[in-house]
Amino acid sequence: MADLSVQIKNLVFRNPVTLASGTCGFGEEMTPFINPDLLGGLFVKGLTIRNREGNPYPRMAETASGMLNAIGLQNKGVDYFIQDILPRIRHYQTHIIPNINGSTVKEYIQVAEKLADLDRIPAIELNISCPNVKAGGMEFGITCPSAFAVTEAIRKVYPKVLIVKLSPNVTHITEIAKAVEDAGADAVSLINTLLGMAINADTRKPVLSTVTGGLSGPAIKPVALRMVWQVYRSVGIPVIGIGGIMNALDAIEFMLAGASVVQVGTASFIDPTVSLKVIQGIEDYLNIHHISRLRDLTGGLITD
Amino acid sequence: MADLSVQIKNLVFRNPVTLASGTCGFGEEMTPFINPDLLGGLFVKGLTIRNREGNPYPRMAETASGMLNAIGLQNKGVDYFIQDILPRIRHYQTHIIPNINGSTVKEYIQVAEKLADLDRIPAIELNISCPNVKAGGMEFGITCPSAFAVTEAIRKVYPKVLIVKLSPNVTHITEIAKAVEDAGADAVSLINTLLGMAINADTRKPVLSTVTGGLSGPAIKPVALRMVWQVYRSVGIPVIGIGGIMNALDAIEFMLAGASVVQVGTASFIDPTVSLKVIQGIEDYLNIHHISRLRDLTGGLITD
Amino acid sequence: MANKVVAQLIVQEITPLAADHFLMRFHSDTGLLPVDAGNFAQLATGDPPAVFLRRPFSIFDADTALSMITFYIKVVGKGTAQLTGQKPGTRLTGLYPLGNSFTIPTNARNALIIAGGSGVAPFLLLSRKLKKQGTHVTFLIGAKNREELVLTDVFQEYGDVETSTEDGSEGFKGLVTEHPILSRKGQLFDQVYSCGPVPMMKAVSRWALKNDIPCELSLENTMACGYGVCLSCVTGTTEGNRCVCTEGPVFNHKLLTWQT
Amino acid sequence: MANKVVAQLIVQEITPLAADHFLMRFHSDTGLLPVDAGNFAQLATGDPPAVFLRRPFSIFDADTALSMITFYIKVVGKGTAQLTGQKPGTRLTGLYPLGNSFTIPTNARNALIIAGGSGVAPFLLLSRKLKKQGTHVTFLIGAKNREELVLTDVFQEYGDVETSTEDGSEGFKGLVTEHPILSRKGQLFDQVYSCGPVPMMKAVSRWALKNDIPCELSLENTMACGYGVCLSCVTGTTEGNRCVCTEGPVFNHKLLTWQT
Ligand SMILES: Cc1cc2nc3c(=O)[nH]c(=O)nc-3n(C[C@H](O)[C@H](O)[C@H](O)COP(=O)(O)OP(=O)(O)OC[C@H]3O[C@@H](n4cnc5c(N)ncnc54)[C@H](O)[C@@H]3O)c2cc1C
Ligand SMILES: Cc1cc2nc3c(=O)[nH]c(=O)nc-3n(C[C@H](O)[C@H](O)[C@H](O)COP(=O)(O)OP(=O)(O)OC[C@H]3O[C@@H](n4cnc5c(N)ncnc54)[C@H](O)[C@@H]3O)c2cc1C
Ligand SMILES: Cc1cc2nc3c(=O)[nH]c(=O)nc-3n(C[C@H](O)[C@H](O)[C@H](O)COP(=O)(O)O)c2cc1C
Ligand SMILES: Cc1cc2nc3c(=O)[nH]c(=O)nc-3n(C[C@H](O)[C@H](O)[C@H](O)COP(=O)(O)O)c2cc1C
Ligand code: FES
Ligand code: FES
C-alpha cells in the first residue's frame, strides 16, 4: 500500500488531507458523518482571546461555484476552547490545530501563549488573512512588515509548529510568504478567502450584512493553485494548499503545485464525508500511477 | 419606454451593454448571431503596435464556472486594424472602442497616436492589466507609479475618451484607480482577469502552455463586484463593470455597485446572443421596478 | 452526537398542489433513519445541481417502515425549480435528519399552529404527535390567495382548520395574524407553534407574549452546511448568536432577539 | 458572414454503438440550416450543464428536410458523459454550423479516408459527397480493439473499409498508420483525408507528403467559443496562428507547422 504520510517540520500527518478552519467546527460536528481519526488533521474554528459574536446575519451568500462568508470569527474564546471543547475532542487520533486570530499583535500573543503548552495541540495556524473582521485580520496579512511582525512575535512565544495562513488579496503573495518565512514560520497555508461581494438586484441591497465577505469554493481554485505554485518556488518551508478542493484530483493538483498538506473547506458543506473520499481517491491515484510515496508528488509539476 | 442611455464624458451609449475586449473579436465574428448596432459598444480585441502571434497552444483551460486564458494578445497590429478591419466594421451603429497594449510606454503611445484621429473611434481602452504577456501588460497595472505614468503619457497624445482597464491582481484596487484618475483617465474599466492556473493531474503538467493564465467568467463576479463598488466610492470618474456577467440581473448588480457601463465577456462564448438578452432583461427590470432612467441605478446600492 | 447521514434518495412521486407548490416523495433503498417533528434535510437539487449549495427543507412526512420521506416544496428560485422538475427514478442525495424538534408538553390540551406560506411544512409530523397524545389542535393557515392555500384537507384530519387569504378568496380576508380566532379564543390555547415569513412570526410572538402562551417558532435562515460547522445561519438570541441548523430550527420565541 | 445560430435541439434517439460510443440524433422544431461536410457544432451538454463551456462535435449526419442532425460521441469526460446520458425529449442548445469544410476535388478518382478513434465523425457527410461525384473511397479505420471499431457497416455503403486494431482483435494488428494498404497502394490515391489523434495525423501527413498526395486533416483543438472570438483554439501554420474553429477544423496538411 502506498505511503500517504507527509511531514511538516517534526510533525507527521498520516495523510495529507485535513479540514480547513471554519469549515469543520471543532471536529465534533463532523462525527455524525465521519470518523475524524481517519483524517490527516483538523484545523479547528478560528479562536480569539475573548468571546466574539461575529457579524450580524446574513453572513453567507451563494455564488457561482462558490460562496461568500462574513462570519467574523464567531467563537467563545480560547479559554472556553481549552476548558470546554478540548476535553471532548482530545481523544481524536488526529492532529488538532487551532487557528488563532487577534485585533492586535498582543491579542495574537495571548492566544498563542495559552495554546503553547497543551499536549494535544502540536501546532497552531496563525490567521493573518481573515477578511471579515474590522480590526486586525487581513490587515496583518497584506503588507510584508506587518506579516513579519506578527509572525515574529508569535514565533517568540510559540515553540511548536507554527503555520501562517496567507491572504490571497495581495499583489505579491510570494513576498508575504518570504516575510513570514524570515520571521520564523515553519509552514505557510494558503489561500484564505478572496474578498468579494454579492448584491440582491431585487432589493438593491448587499446580501451580506457586512457588504463584503470572503469567497471560497471551486471558483477560487485556479487562483489558489497559482499562488501555491508561486509560493512553493519562493520559500524553503512546506506549503499547505487550500482553495476549492472538491475531490482527490483537486488535492493531487495542489500537491503537484507544491503543497505538502491540503485542507478541504467549503466542499464539506455539500458533502461532509468528502474528505474521506479524497483520501481514498489519492490512494487510488497512487496505485494507478505506481507511486509508492505520496510526498514525492509535492512540487512534481512537469514544466519545460 | 425606459431610457437606457448612459454617458461617459461626452460619449453617449444607447445602452450600457457592451462586449468585452478579447471576447468579441472585431464584432464581425458576432454578426452571424447578432446585430452589433443594438449594442452599447464594442471593445474590440487588444491591439499592439506590431503583429503578435500570442502564446503557444494550449491557451485555454476550463475551470469551475469559469475559464483561464493565455492568449497573449494575438493580433495583427494596429495598422492592420486601421487599414483592413476598420473599413469593414465602420458602418456599425455602435461605438467601436479599441483596447490598446504595449510592452513599453512608447509602444502604448504609438498605438494611441495612430487611433487618435480616426473618426469612427471615439474612445480607447488602455489595457494595463493583461496577465498573459511577458513584458508590459499587467506590470503597468499593479503599481501606482507605473499606472500613473502610462496613463499620463497616453493622456498627452490622446484627446478623446480615455478608459483605463485595471488589473484585479492587486492589494489596493482603489489606489490604482485614483492614480489613473489623477493621470487624466476619463473612466476606469474593471476587472480584467484574475491570475490563475490549471493542472492536469494525469499528465502532471500545467494545462496552459504558459502555466498561468487569466481567470474569467461567473467564478470571478463576486471579486469584480467588490472592486467596482470600492472604486466607485473612491474616484470621481465613471466606472465600467466587467466580470462574469451572464444575464441582466448580473448587469444590474454591477450598476448598483457603481458601474455606468458594463462589458459582457466570457458569457458570449456560451451564448453569442446573450448581450441582447441582457439589454432586454434590463428593460424588463426597469419596467417592473418603475424606473424611468437606467442611469439613476448607478451606485444605487442601499447600505445602511 | 445523533447519527446523520448523506442519504441516497430516489424520487418517487411529485404531486403538484398548486402552481409552484409540490409534495415530493422520495424512497430510500438503504433504509431511513428515524426523524422527529421539526427536523429538516439538506437536499441536492439535481445532478449536476443548478446551484452550488444544498437546499434545506422541513421533513413533511416520513415513514421509516416503508423507507419513504416527503417534502413540501414551494418554488421560489433556481434550486427549488430544479428540484421539483426532477423525474421519478432520479437519485439525489440528502443530509438528514438535521436540526432540533418541537417540544410537546404532555399536559397541552389546546395547541394552536399558525403557518404562513410554505410554513405548513413542519407541522404534519407535529400534529400527528399532538393528536396521538390527545392534544386538540387548531390550525390557522394563511396564504396569498385560495390557490396557494394548500394541504388544508390533510391537516383537517388532525384538528380544526381556520384559514385566511390576503385577497379574501378563501377564509378570513387579511393577514393570518389578524384572524379573529386570535382575539376570540386567545386564552384557550396553552401552546402555540408557528412557521412562516419573519414578520408573521414576529406578530405571532407578540400575540403569544401578550396572552402568555408558550410559543415555538421554526426559522428558515439561509444555510450553507446545515449541520453546525459554517456558522452562516445564526439568529440572535438572549444567549448570543445561535445556529438555526443545530440549535434550531425550532426556538422558544422568548429566546429570540429577532435581529433577523 | 454565413449564418450561424443558437439552435434548440431536441434529443430524439441515442444509440449505443459500444461502451462509451454513441450516435445521438436530434430534431429541431424550427428547421435546420444547411451544413457542409467538416462542419461542427458547439453543444450544451445538459441543462444545467455539468461543465462550464459547450463541447464541439463534428456533424456526423444531417437531414435538413427532416430537420434532423446526428452526432457521433465518444465519452471521455464529464461533458460527454452528461450529454450521452440525456433522455429523448430533452431540449439542448447548439451553435452551428461552425467551421470550414473539406475540399472535394471534382477530378479525384480514389480518395483515402484515415480515421482513428472518434475521428470517423466528420466522414459520413464527406463520403456521401465523394460517392455522389463518382470518387471511389477507401476507408482505413483504426481503433484500440474490435469493440471500439464502430460504424464500419455504415461506411461500407460508401466504399471499401479496411480496419486495424491495436490488439489485433479485428483487421490489421497495429497502428492504423502501419496498415499495409498504405505501402501497397499508396500511389493509387489522389486525395487523403484524416481525423484522429494528433500522432496519427502526423504520421498520415508524413506518408502523404512522401507519396505526394493532397491531404486534409480535421483538427480537434480545445475550444471555448467555437466561432472565432476567443482565439483559444489556434494551431500553428506557415502563415502564423490560425483558429481551428473558423479557419479549420479542416486544414491542408502542408499549411500546418504541427506545434500542437
Ligand atoms: C430549516 C429550513 C426549512 C425549510 N423548509 C422548507 C420547506 O419545507 N418547504 C419549502 O418550500 N421551503 C423551505 N425552506 C426554504 C427553502 O430552503 C428555500 O426556499 C430554498 O432554499 C430556496 O432555494 P432556491 O434555490 O429555489 O431559491 P434561491 O434562488 O436561492 O432564492 C430565491 C429567493 O428567495 C430568497 N431566499 C432563499 N432562501 C431563503 C431563506 N432561507 N430565507 C429568506 N429568503 C430566502 C433569496 O434571497 C431569493 O430572493 C426551509 C428553509 C430552512 C432554513
Ligand atoms: C472541431 C471538433 C470536432 C470534434 N468532433 C468530435 C466528434 O464528432 N465526436 C467526439 O466524440 N468528439 C469530438 N471532438 C472532441 C470532443 O469535443 C471532446 O471529446 C469533448 O469536448 C470532451 O469533453 P468532456 O467534457 O467529455 O471531456 P473533458 O472532461 O473536458 O476532458 C476529458 C479529457 O479529454 C481531454 N480533452 C478534452 N477535449 C480535448 C481536445 N479537444 N483535445 C485534446 N484533449 C481533449 C482533456 O484534457 C481531459 O484529459 C471534437 C473536437 C473538436 C474541436
Ligand atoms: C464559513 C467559513 C468560515 C471560515 N472561517 C475561517 C476561520 O475561522 N479561520 C480561517 O483561517 N479561515 C476560515 N475560513 C477560510 C477557509 O479555512 C479556507 O481558507 C477557504 O474557505 C478556502 O478553502 P475552500 O475553498 O476549500 O473553502 C472560513 C471559510 C468559510 C467558508
Ligand atoms: C479569451 C479572452 C481574451 C481576452 N483578451 C483581452 C484583451 O485582449 N484585452 C483586454 O483588456 N482584456 C481581455 N480579456 C479580458 C476580458 O475583456 C474581461 O476583462 C474578462 O474576461 C472578465 O470578464 P468576463 O468574466 O465577463 O469574461 C480577455 C478575456 C478572455 C476570456
Ligand atoms: S448552516 Fe452551517 S452552521 Fe448552520
Ligand atoms: S474556439 Fe474561440 S476562437 Fe476558436
JSON list of N, CA, C and O in Angstrom, two decimals, chain A residues 35-58:
[
{"chain": "A", "resi": 35, "resn": "ASN", "atom": "N", "xyz": [-15.47, 9.55, 10.82]},
{"chain": "A", "resi": 35, "resn": "ASN", "atom": "CA", "xyz": [-14.59, 9.31, 11.94]},
{"chain": "A", "resi": 35, "resn": "ASN", "atom": "C", "xyz": [-13.35, 10.20, 11.78]},
{"chain": "A", "resi": 35, "resn": "ASN", "atom": "O", "xyz": [-12.55, 10.00, 10.86]},
{"chain": "A", "resi": 36, "resn": "PRO", "atom": "N", "xyz": [-13.20, 11.18, 12.65]},
{"chain": "A", "resi": 36, "resn": "PRO", "atom": "CA", "xyz": [-12.09, 12.15, 12.46]},
{"chain": "A", "resi": 36, "resn": "PRO", "atom": "C", "xyz": [-10.72, 11.50, 12.56]},
{"chain": "A", "resi": 36, "resn": "PRO", "atom": "O", "xyz": [-9.74, 12.05, 12.05]},
{"chain": "A", "resi": 37, "resn": "ASP", "atom": "N", "xyz": [-10.64, 10.33, 13.19]},
{"chain": "A", "resi": 37, "resn": "ASP", "atom": "CA", "xyz": [-9.35, 9.66, 13.32]},
{"chain": "A", "resi": 37, "resn": "ASP", "atom": "C", "xyz": [-8.73, 9.33, 11.97]},
{"chain": "A", "resi": 37, "resn": "ASP", "atom": "O", "xyz": [-7.53, 9.11, 11.85]},
{"chain": "A", "resi": 38, "resn": "LEU", "atom": "N", "xyz": [-9.57, 9.29, 10.94]},
{"chain": "A", "resi": 38, "resn": "LEU", "atom": "CA", "xyz": [-9.06, 8.92, 9.61]},
{"chain": "A", "resi": 38, "resn": "LEU", "atom": "C", "xyz": [-8.41, 10.09, 8.88]},
{"chain": "A", "resi": 38, "resn": "LEU", "atom": "O", "xyz": [-7.76, 9.91, 7.85]},
{"chain": "A", "resi": 39, "resn": "LEU", "atom": "N", "xyz": [-8.58, 11.29, 9.43]},
{"chain": "A", "resi": 39, "resn": "LEU", "atom": "CA", "xyz": [-8.06, 12.49, 8.75]},
{"chain": "A", "resi": 39, "resn": "LEU", "atom": "C", "xyz": [-6.59, 12.74, 9.07]},
{"chain": "A", "resi": 39, "resn": "LEU", "atom": "O", "xyz": [-6.10, 12.32, 10.12]},
{"chain": "A", "resi": 40, "resn": "GLY", "atom": "N", "xyz": [-5.93, 13.48, 8.20]},
{"chain": "A", "resi": 40, "resn": "GLY", "atom": "CA", "xyz": [-4.58, 13.94, 8.49]},
{"chain": "A", "resi": 40, "resn": "GLY", "atom": "C", "xyz": [-4.58, 14.93, 9.64]},
{"chain": "A", "resi": 40, "resn": "GLY", "atom": "O", "xyz": [-3.66, 14.96, 10.46]},
{"chain": "A", "resi": 41, "resn": "GLY", "atom": "N", "xyz": [-5.59, 15.75, 9.72]},
{"chain": "A", "resi": 41, "resn": "GLY", "atom": "CA", "xyz": [-5.65, 16.74, 10.79]},
{"chain": "A", "resi": 41, "resn": "GLY", "atom": "C", "xyz": [-6.91, 17.55, 10.72]},
{"chain": "A", "resi": 41, "resn": "GLY", "atom": "O", "xyz": [-7.66, 17.51, 9.73]},
{"chain": "A", "resi": 42, "resn": "LEU", "atom": "N", "xyz": [-7.16, 18.29, 11.80]},
{"chain": "A", "resi": 42, "resn": "LEU", "atom": "CA", "xyz": [-8.33, 19.15, 11.92]},
{"chain": "A", "resi": 42, "resn": "LEU", "atom": "C", "xyz": [-7.85, 20.57, 12.24]},
{"chain": "A", "resi": 42, "resn": "LEU", "atom": "O", "xyz": [-7.29, 20.80, 13.30]},
{"chain": "A", "resi": 43, "resn": "PHE", "atom": "N", "xyz": [-8.06, 21.49, 11.31]},
{"chain": "A", "resi": 43, "resn": "PHE", "atom": "CA", "xyz": [-7.79, 22.89, 11.63]},
{"chain": "A", "resi": 43, "resn": "PHE", "atom": "C", "xyz": [-9.09, 23.45, 12.20]},
{"chain": "A", "resi": 43, "resn": "PHE", "atom": "O", "xyz": [-10.03, 23.72, 11.44]},
{"chain": "A", "resi": 44, "resn": "VAL", "atom": "N", "xyz": [-9.15, 23.56, 13.51]},
{"chain": "A", "resi": 44, "resn": "VAL", "atom": "CA", "xyz": [-10.44, 23.90, 14.12]},
{"chain": "A", "resi": 44, "resn": "VAL", "atom": "C", "xyz": [-10.74, 25.40, 13.97]},
{"chain": "A", "resi": 44, "resn": "VAL", "atom": "O", "xyz": [-9.88, 26.20, 13.58]},
{"chain": "A", "resi": 45, "resn": "LYS", "atom": "N", "xyz": [-11.97, 25.76, 14.25]},
{"chain": "A", "resi": 45, "resn": "LYS", "atom": "CA", "xyz": [-12.50, 27.11, 14.03]},
{"chain": "A", "resi": 45, "resn": "LYS", "atom": "C", "xyz": [-11.62, 28.19, 14.68]},
{"chain": "A", "resi": 45, "resn": "LYS", "atom": "O", "xyz": [-11.09, 28.01, 15.76]},
{"chain": "A", "resi": 46, "resn": "GLY", "atom": "N", "xyz": [-11.50, 29.32, 13.98]},
{"chain": "A", "resi": 46, "resn": "GLY", "atom": "CA", "xyz": [-10.67, 30.42, 14.45]},
{"chain": "A", "resi": 46, "resn": "GLY", "atom": "C", "xyz": [-10.99, 30.86, 15.87]},
{"chain": "A", "resi": 46, "resn": "GLY", "atom": "O", "xyz": [-12.15, 31.04, 16.22]},
{"chain": "A", "resi": 47, "resn": "LEU", "atom": "N", "xyz": [-9.94, 30.99, 16.69]},
{"chain": "A", "resi": 47, "resn": "LEU", "atom": "CA", "xyz": [-10.08, 31.38, 18.09]},
{"chain": "A", "resi": 47, "resn": "LEU", "atom": "C", "xyz": [-9.56, 32.79, 18.30]},
{"chain": "A", "resi": 47, "resn": "LEU", "atom": "O", "xyz": [-8.62, 33.23, 17.64]},
{"chain": "A", "resi": 48, "resn": "THR", "atom": "N", "xyz": [-10.18, 33.48, 19.26]},
{"chain": "A", "resi": 48, "resn": "THR", "atom": "CA", "xyz": [-9.70, 34.79, 19.67]},
{"chain": "A", "resi": 48, "resn": "THR", "atom": "C", "xyz": [-9.56, 34.79, 21.19]},
{"chain": "A", "resi": 48, "resn": "THR", "atom": "O", "xyz": [-9.99, 33.84, 21.85]},
{"chain": "A", "resi": 49, "resn": "ILE", "atom": "N", "xyz": [-8.99, 35.84, 21.70]},
{"chain": "A", "resi": 49, "resn": "ILE", "atom": "CA", "xyz": [-8.74, 35.83, 23.15]},
{"chain": "A", "resi": 49, "resn": "ILE", "atom": "C", "xyz": [-10.06, 35.85, 23.94]},
{"chain": "A", "resi": 49, "resn": "ILE", "atom": "O", "xyz": [-10.18, 35.18, 24.96]},
{"chain": "A", "resi": 50, "resn": "ARG", "atom": "N", "xyz": [-11.04, 36.58, 23.42]},
{"chain": "A", "resi": 50, "resn": "ARG", "atom": "CA", "xyz": [-12.33, 36.66, 24.11]},
{"chain": "A", "resi": 50, "resn": "ARG", "atom": "C", "xyz": [-13.46, 36.14, 23.23]},
{"chain": "A", "resi": 50, "resn": "ARG", "atom": "O", "xyz": [-13.29, 36.00, 22.02]},
{"chain": "A", "resi": 51, "resn": "ASN", "atom": "N", "xyz": [-14.59, 35.90, 23.84]},
{"chain": "A", "resi": 51, "resn": "ASN", "atom": "CA", "xyz": [-15.80, 35.54, 23.11]},
{"chain": "A", "resi": 51, "resn": "ASN", "atom": "C", "xyz": [-16.10, 36.58, 22.03]},
{"chain": "A", "resi": 51, "resn": "ASN", "atom": "O", "xyz": [-15.98, 37.78, 22.26]},
{"chain": "A", "resi": 52, "resn": "ARG", "atom": "N", "xyz": [-16.47, 36.11, 20.86]},
{"chain": "A", "resi": 52, "resn": "ARG", "atom": "CA", "xyz": [-16.90, 37.01, 19.78]},
{"chain": "A", "resi": 52, "resn": "ARG", "atom": "C", "xyz": [-18.22, 36.51, 19.22]},
{"chain": "A", "resi": 52, "resn": "ARG", "atom": "O", "xyz": [-18.36, 35.33, 18.94]},
{"chain": "A", "resi": 53, "resn": "GLU", "atom": "N", "xyz": [-19.14, 37.42, 19.04]},
{"chain": "A", "resi": 53, "resn": "GLU", "atom": "CA", "xyz": [-20.44, 37.03, 18.47]},
{"chain": "A", "resi": 53, "resn": "GLU", "atom": "C", "xyz": [-20.40, 36.98, 16.94]},
{"chain": "A", "resi": 53, "resn": "GLU", "atom": "O", "xyz": [-21.31, 36.45, 16.31]},
{"chain": "A", "resi": 54, "resn": "GLY", "atom": "N", "xyz": [-19.37, 37.54, 16.35]},
{"chain": "A", "resi": 54, "resn": "GLY", "atom": "CA", "xyz": [-19.30, 37.55, 14.89]},
{"chain": "A", "resi": 54, "resn": "GLY", "atom": "C", "xyz": [-20.20, 38.64, 14.32]},
{"chain": "A", "resi": 54, "resn": "GLY", "atom": "O", "xyz": [-20.73, 39.47, 15.05]},
{"chain": "A", "resi": 55, "resn": "ASN", "atom": "N", "xyz": [-20.36, 38.63, 13.02]},
{"chain": "A", "resi": 55, "resn": "ASN", "atom": "CA", "xyz": [-21.16, 39.65, 12.34]},
{"chain": "A", "resi": 55, "resn": "ASN", "atom": "C", "xyz": [-22.63, 39.30, 12.35]},
{"chain": "A", "resi": 55, "resn": "ASN", "atom": "O", "xyz": [-23.00, 38.13, 12.49]},
{"chain": "A", "resi": 56, "resn": "PRO", "atom": "N", "xyz": [-23.48, 40.30, 12.15]},
{"chain": "A", "resi": 56, "resn": "PRO", "atom": "CA", "xyz": [-24.91, 40.03, 12.09]},
{"chain": "A", "resi": 56, "resn": "PRO", "atom": "C", "xyz": [-25.28, 39.17, 10.87]},
{"chain": "A", "resi": 56, "resn": "PRO", "atom": "O", "xyz": [-24.60, 39.21, 9.85]},
{"chain": "A", "resi": 57, "resn": "TYR", "atom": "N", "xyz": [-26.36, 38.42, 11.01]},
{"chain": "A", "resi": 57, "resn": "TYR", "atom": "CA", "xyz": [-26.97, 37.70, 9.89]},
{"chain": "A", "resi": 57, "resn": "TYR", "atom": "C", "xyz": [-27.52, 38.73, 8.92]},
{"chain": "A", "resi": 57, "resn": "TYR", "atom": "O", "xyz": [-27.98, 39.78, 9.37]},
{"chain": "A", "resi": 58, "resn": "PRO", "atom": "N", "xyz": [-27.53, 38.51, 7.59]},
{"chain": "A", "resi": 58, "resn": "PRO", "atom": "CA", "xyz": [-26.97, 37.36, 6.85]},
{"chain": "A", "resi": 58, "resn": "PRO", "atom": "C", "xyz": [-25.45, 37.45, 6.70]},
{"chain": "A", "resi": 58, "resn": "PRO", "atom": "O", "xyz": [-24.90, 38.52, 6.47]}
]
